[in-house]
Short mmCIF file of C-alpha atoms (C1' of nucleotides) in Angstrom, two decimals:
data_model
loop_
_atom_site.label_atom_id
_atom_site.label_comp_id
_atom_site.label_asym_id
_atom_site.label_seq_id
_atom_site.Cartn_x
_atom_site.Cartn_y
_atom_site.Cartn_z
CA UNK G 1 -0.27 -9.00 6.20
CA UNK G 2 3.34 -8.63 7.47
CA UNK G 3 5.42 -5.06 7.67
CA UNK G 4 8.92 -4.98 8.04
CA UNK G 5 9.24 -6.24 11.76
CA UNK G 6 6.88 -9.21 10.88
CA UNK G 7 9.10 -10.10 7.89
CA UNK G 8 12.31 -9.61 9.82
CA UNK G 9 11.08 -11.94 12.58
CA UNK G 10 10.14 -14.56 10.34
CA UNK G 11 13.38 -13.93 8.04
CA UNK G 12 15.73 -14.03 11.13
CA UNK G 13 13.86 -17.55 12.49
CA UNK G 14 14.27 -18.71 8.83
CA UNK G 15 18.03 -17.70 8.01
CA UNK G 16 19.84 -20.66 10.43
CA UNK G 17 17.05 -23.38 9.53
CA UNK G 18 17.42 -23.00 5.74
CA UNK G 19 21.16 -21.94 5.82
CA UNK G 20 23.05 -25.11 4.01
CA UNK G 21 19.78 -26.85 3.30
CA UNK G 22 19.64 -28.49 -0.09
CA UNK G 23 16.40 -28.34 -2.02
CA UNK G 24 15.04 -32.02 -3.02
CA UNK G 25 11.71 -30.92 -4.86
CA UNK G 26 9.46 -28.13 -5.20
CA UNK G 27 5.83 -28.27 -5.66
CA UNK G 28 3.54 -25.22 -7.05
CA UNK G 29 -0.83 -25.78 -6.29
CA UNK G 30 -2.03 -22.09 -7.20
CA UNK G 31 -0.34 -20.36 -10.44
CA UNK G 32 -1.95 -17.07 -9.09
CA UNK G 33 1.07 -16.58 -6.46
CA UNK G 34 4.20 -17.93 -8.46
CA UNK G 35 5.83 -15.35 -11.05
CA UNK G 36 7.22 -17.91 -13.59
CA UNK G 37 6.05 -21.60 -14.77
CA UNK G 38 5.67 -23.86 -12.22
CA UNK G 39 7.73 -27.01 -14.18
CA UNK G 40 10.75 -24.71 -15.02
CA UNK G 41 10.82 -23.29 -11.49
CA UNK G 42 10.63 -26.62 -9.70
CA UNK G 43 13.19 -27.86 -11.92
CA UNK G 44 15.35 -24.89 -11.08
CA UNK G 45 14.86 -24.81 -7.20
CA UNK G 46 15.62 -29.23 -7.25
CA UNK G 47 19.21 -29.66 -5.99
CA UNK G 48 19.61 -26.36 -5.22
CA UNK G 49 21.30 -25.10 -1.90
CA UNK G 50 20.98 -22.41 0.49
CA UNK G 51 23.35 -19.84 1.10
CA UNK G 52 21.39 -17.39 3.08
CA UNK G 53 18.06 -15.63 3.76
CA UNK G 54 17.63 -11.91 3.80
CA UNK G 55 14.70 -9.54 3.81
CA UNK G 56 14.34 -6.36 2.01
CA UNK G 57 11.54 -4.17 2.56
CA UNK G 58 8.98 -6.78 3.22
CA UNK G 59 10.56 -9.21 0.83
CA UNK G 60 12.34 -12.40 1.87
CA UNK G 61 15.40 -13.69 -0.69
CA UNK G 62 16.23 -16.73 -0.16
CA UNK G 63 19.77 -16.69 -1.79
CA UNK G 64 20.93 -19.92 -3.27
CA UNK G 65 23.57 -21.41 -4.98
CA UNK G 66 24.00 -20.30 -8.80
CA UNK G 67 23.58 -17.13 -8.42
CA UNK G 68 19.84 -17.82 -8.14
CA UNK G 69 17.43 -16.04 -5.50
CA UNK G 70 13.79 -17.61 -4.25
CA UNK G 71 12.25 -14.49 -3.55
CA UNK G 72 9.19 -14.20 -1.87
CA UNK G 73 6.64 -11.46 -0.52
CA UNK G 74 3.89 -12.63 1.89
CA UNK G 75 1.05 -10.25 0.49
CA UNK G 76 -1.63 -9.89 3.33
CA UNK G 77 -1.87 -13.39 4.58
CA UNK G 78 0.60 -15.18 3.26
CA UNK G 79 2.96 -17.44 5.89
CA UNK G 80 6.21 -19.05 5.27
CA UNK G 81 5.97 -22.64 7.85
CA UNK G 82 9.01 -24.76 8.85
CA UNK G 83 7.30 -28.56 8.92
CA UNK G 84 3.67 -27.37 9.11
CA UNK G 85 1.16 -29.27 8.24
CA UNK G 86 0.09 -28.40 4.66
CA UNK G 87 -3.37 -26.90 4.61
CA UNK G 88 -6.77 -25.49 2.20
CA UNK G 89 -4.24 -22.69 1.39
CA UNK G 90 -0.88 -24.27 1.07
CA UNK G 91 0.04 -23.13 -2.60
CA UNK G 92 3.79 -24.28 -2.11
CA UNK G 93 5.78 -27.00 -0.64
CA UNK G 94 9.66 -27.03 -0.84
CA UNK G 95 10.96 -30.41 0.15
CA UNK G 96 14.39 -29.98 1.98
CA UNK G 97 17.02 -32.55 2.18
CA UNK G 98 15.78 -31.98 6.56
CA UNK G 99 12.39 -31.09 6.83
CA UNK G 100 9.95 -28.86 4.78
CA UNK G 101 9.26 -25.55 4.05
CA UNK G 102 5.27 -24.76 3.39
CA UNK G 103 4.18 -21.52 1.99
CA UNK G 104 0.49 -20.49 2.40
CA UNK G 105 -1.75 -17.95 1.76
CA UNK G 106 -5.65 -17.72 2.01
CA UNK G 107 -6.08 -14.54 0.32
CA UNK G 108 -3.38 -15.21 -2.60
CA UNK G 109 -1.80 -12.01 -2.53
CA UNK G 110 1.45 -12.71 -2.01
CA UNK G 111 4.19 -13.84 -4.68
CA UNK G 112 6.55 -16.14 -4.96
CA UNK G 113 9.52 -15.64 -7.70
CA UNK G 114 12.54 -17.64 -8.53
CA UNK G 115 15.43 -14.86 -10.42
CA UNK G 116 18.73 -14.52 -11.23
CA UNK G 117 19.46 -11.84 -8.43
CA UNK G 118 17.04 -9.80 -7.26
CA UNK G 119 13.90 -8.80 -9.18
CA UNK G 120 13.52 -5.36 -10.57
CA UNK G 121 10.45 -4.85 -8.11
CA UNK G 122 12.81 -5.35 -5.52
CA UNK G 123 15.63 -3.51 -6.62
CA UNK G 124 13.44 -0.05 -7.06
CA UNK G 125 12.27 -0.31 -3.69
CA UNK G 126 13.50 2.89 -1.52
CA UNK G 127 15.98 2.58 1.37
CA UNK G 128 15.83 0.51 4.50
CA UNK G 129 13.79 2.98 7.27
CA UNK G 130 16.62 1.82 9.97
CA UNK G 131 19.44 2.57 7.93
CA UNK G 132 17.86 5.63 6.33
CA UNK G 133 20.18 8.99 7.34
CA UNK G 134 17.92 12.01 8.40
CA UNK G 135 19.27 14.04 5.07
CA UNK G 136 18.18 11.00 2.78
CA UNK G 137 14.82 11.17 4.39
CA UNK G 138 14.35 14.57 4.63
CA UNK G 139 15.26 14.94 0.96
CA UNK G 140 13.21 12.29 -0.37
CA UNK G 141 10.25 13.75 1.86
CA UNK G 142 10.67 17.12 -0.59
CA UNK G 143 10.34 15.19 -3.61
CA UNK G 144 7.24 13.83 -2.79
CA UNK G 145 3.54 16.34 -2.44
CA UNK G 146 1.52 13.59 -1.62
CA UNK G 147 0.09 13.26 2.15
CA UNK G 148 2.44 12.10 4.47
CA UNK G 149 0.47 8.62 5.27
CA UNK G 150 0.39 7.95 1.14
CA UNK G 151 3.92 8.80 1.60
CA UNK G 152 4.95 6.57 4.43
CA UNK G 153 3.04 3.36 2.48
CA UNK G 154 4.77 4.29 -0.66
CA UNK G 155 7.41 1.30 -0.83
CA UNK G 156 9.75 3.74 -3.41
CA UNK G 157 9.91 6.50 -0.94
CA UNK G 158 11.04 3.85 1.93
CA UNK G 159 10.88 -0.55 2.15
CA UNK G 160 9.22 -1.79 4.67
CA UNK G 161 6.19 0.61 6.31
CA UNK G 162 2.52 -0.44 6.33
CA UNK G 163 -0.57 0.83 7.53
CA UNK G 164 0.38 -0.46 10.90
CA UNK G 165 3.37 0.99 11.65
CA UNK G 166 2.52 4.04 9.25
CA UNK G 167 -0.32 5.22 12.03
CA UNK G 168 1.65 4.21 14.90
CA UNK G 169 5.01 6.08 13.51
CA UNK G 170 2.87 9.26 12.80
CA UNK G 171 1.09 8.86 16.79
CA UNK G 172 4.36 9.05 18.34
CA UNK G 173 5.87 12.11 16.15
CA UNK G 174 2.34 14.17 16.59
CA UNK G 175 1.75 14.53 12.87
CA UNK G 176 -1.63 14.14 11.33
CA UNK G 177 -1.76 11.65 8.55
CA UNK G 178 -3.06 14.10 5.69
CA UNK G 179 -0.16 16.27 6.29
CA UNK G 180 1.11 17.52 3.06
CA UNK G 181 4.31 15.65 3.48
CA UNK G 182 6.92 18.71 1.82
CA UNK G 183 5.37 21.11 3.81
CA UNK G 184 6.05 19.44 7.39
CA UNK G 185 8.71 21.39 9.19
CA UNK G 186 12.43 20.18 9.41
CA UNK G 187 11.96 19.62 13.61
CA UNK G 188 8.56 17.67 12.69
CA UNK G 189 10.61 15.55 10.10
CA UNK G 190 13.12 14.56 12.68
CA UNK G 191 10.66 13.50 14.94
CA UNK G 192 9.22 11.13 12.85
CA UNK G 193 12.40 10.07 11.12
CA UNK G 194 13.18 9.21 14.66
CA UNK G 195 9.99 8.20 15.72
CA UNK G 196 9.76 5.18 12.86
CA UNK G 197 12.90 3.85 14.34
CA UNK G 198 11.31 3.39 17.24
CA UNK G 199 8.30 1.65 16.99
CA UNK G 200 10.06 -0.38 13.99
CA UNK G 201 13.17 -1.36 16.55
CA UNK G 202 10.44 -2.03 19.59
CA UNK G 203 8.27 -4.30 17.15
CA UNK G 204 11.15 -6.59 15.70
CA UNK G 205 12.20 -6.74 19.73
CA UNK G 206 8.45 -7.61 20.41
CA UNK G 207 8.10 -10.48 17.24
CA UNK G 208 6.47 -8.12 15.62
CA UNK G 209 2.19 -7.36 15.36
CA UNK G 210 -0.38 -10.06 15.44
CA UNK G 211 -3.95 -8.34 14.43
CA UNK G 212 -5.59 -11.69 13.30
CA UNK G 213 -2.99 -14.11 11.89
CA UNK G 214 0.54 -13.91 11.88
CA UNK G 215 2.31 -16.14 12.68
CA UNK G 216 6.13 -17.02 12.82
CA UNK G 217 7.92 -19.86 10.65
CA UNK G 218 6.69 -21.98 13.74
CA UNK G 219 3.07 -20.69 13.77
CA UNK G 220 4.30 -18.54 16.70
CA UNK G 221 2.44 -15.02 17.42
CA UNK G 222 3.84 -11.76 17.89
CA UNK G 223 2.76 -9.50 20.87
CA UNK G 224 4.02 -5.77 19.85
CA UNK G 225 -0.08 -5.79 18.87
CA UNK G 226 -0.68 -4.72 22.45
CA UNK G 227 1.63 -1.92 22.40
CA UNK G 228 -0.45 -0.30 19.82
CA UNK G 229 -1.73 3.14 20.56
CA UNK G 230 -3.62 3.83 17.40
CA UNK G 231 -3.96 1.11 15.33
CA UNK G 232 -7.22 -0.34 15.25
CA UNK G 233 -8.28 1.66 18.28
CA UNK G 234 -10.85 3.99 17.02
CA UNK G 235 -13.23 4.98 19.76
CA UNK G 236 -10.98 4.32 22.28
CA UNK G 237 -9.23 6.84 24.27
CA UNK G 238 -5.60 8.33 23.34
CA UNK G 239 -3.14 7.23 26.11
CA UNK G 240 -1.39 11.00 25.97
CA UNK G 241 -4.35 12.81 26.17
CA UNK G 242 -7.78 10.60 26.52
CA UNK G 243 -9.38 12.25 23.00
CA UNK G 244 -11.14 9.60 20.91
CA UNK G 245 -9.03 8.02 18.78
CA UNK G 246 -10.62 8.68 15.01
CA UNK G 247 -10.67 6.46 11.40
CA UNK G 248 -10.94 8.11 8.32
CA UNK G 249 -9.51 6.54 4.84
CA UNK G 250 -6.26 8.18 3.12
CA UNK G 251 -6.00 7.13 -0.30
CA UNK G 252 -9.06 3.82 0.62
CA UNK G 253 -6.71 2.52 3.79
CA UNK G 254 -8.02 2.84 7.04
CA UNK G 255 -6.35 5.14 9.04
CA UNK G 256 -5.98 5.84 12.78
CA UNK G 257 -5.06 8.98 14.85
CA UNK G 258 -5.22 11.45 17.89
CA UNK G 259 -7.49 14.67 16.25
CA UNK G 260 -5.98 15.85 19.60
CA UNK G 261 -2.08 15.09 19.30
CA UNK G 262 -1.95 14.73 15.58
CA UNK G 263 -2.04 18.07 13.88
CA UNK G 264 -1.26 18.93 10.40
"C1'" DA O 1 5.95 11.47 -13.96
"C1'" DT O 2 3.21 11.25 -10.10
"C1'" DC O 3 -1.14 10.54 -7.85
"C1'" DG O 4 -5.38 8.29 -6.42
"C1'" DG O 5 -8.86 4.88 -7.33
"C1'" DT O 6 -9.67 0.14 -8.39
"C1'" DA O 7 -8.84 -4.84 -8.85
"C1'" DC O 8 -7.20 -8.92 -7.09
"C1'" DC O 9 -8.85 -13.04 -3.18
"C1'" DT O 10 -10.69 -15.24 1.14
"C1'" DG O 11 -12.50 -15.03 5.69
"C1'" DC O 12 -14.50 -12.91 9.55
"C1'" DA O 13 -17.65 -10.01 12.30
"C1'" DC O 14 -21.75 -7.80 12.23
"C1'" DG O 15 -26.75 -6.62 11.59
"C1'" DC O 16 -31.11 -8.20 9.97
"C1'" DT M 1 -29.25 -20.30 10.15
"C1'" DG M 2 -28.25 -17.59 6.25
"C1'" DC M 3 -27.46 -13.55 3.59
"C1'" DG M 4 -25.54 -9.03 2.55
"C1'" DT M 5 -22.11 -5.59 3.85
"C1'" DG M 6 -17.81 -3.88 5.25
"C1'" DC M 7 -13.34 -4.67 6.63
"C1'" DA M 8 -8.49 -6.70 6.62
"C1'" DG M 9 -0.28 -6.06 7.99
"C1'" DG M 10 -0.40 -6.22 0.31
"C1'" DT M 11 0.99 -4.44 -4.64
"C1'" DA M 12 -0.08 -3.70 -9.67
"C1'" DC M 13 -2.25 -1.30 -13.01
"C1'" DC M 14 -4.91 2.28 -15.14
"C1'" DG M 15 -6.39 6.83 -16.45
"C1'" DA M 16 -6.18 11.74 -15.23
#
DNA sequence: ATCGGTACCTGCACGC
DNA sequence: TGCGTGCAGGTACCGA
């Protein structure tokens, strides 16, 4: 589900409602989404405070005391509630010394893990994409000779991009998604270096996307979803230059461009 | 080592 | 109404 604006909207609502909170009980209903046993990790998390939430990538920590982290990645559907009401698909509920945090998840892709620090899958993610320096980028797209939409999903090359903001990025720099990303051209690269700053910055300012059910921490929707230009839109006419919008699949994800404004 | 295909799960929209 | 198909903001794992 979420990208990196969704997850920064829901980590930034989180951050001053959890901040000092102490955990009273955790309970775990599906094993499929916790890393870990569910008795030793609700023992861990009881009594436990919080010192602060962060994302990275499209991972939320949520540091506590002890040097321990609650780290958790929404998957494609998963939802992080402040006092919701628990549901069919509520695999977690973390009792708080004020209130309740619910985590749920129809499709049960997303994880939930409680480390010491950060987990190595978060650790080897690539750099932030709004704190990314052009060199770094540029130099990181030369390692790679995959296409550049593989490349722009590919959480090691950069944290954070999905399929949303992978077709909407590539839109606004003109660059067609099977682009052989080492052989774009230096001016190309700085377009889109700049251009996924952009729509990242304009999404987290609009709440970020919701396609069919995001929601905030207080079941809140986003609205950058109407600011799409590509996403979703196939059929429909570009807003540059009124060509079709097309779909194809890159490497089985659906994928969404200008054959007009997007060349290779 | 890197790449691409597949598996994992539920729900929804669609055509018949 | 019901069934089958295809599709969906995700990553992990496997073999080439």
């Amino acid at each position: 589900m979420p990208e990196l604006p969704e997850v920064e909207t829901i980590a930034r609502a989180l951050a001053p409602r959890l901040r000092g909170r102490r955990i009273v009980s955790a309970e775990f209903r599906c094993l499929r989404v916790l890393i870990g046993d569910p008795d030793r990790t609700s023992a861990a998390l009881a009594g436990r405070r919080v010192l602060a939430v962060q994302r990275h990538g499209k991972f939320i920590e949520i540091q506590l005391d002890a040097g321990q982290s609650f780290v958790v990645h929404l998957g494609m559907t998963g939802k992080l509630l402040m006092n919701g009401a628990p549901g069919k698909h509520t695999h977690a509920v973390l009792t708080l010394d004020r209130g309740a945090l619910l985590y749920d998840d129809s499709r049960q892709f997303g994880r939930l893990e409680l480390s010491a620090g950060l987990p190595a899958r978060v650790r080897k993610l690539g750099p932030e994409p709004l704190e990314v320096a052009f060199e770094d980028f540029e130099s990181r797209v030369r390692a790679h000779k995959t296409k550049i939409k593989a490349l722009l999903l590919n959480q090691r090359f950069l944290r954070g991009i999905g399929n949303i903001y992978a077709d909407e990025a590539l839109y606004r720099a003109g660059i067609h998604p099977l682009a052989v990303a080492r052989r774009l051209h230096r001016d190309r690269l700085k377009k889109l270096h700049a251009a996924i700053r952009k729509v990242l910055g304009e999404a987290i300012d609009a709440g970020g996307s919701s396609v069919s059910d995001y929601v905030d921490v207080d079941g809140r929707q986003g609205s950058f979803q109407v600011r799409h230009n590509v996403y979703q839109k196939n059929g429909a006419p570009c807003p540059r230059c009124g060509a079709r919008i097309r779909r194809i699949l890159v490497t089985q994800r659906g994928t969404h461009f200008c054959p007009q404004c997007q060349k290779r």
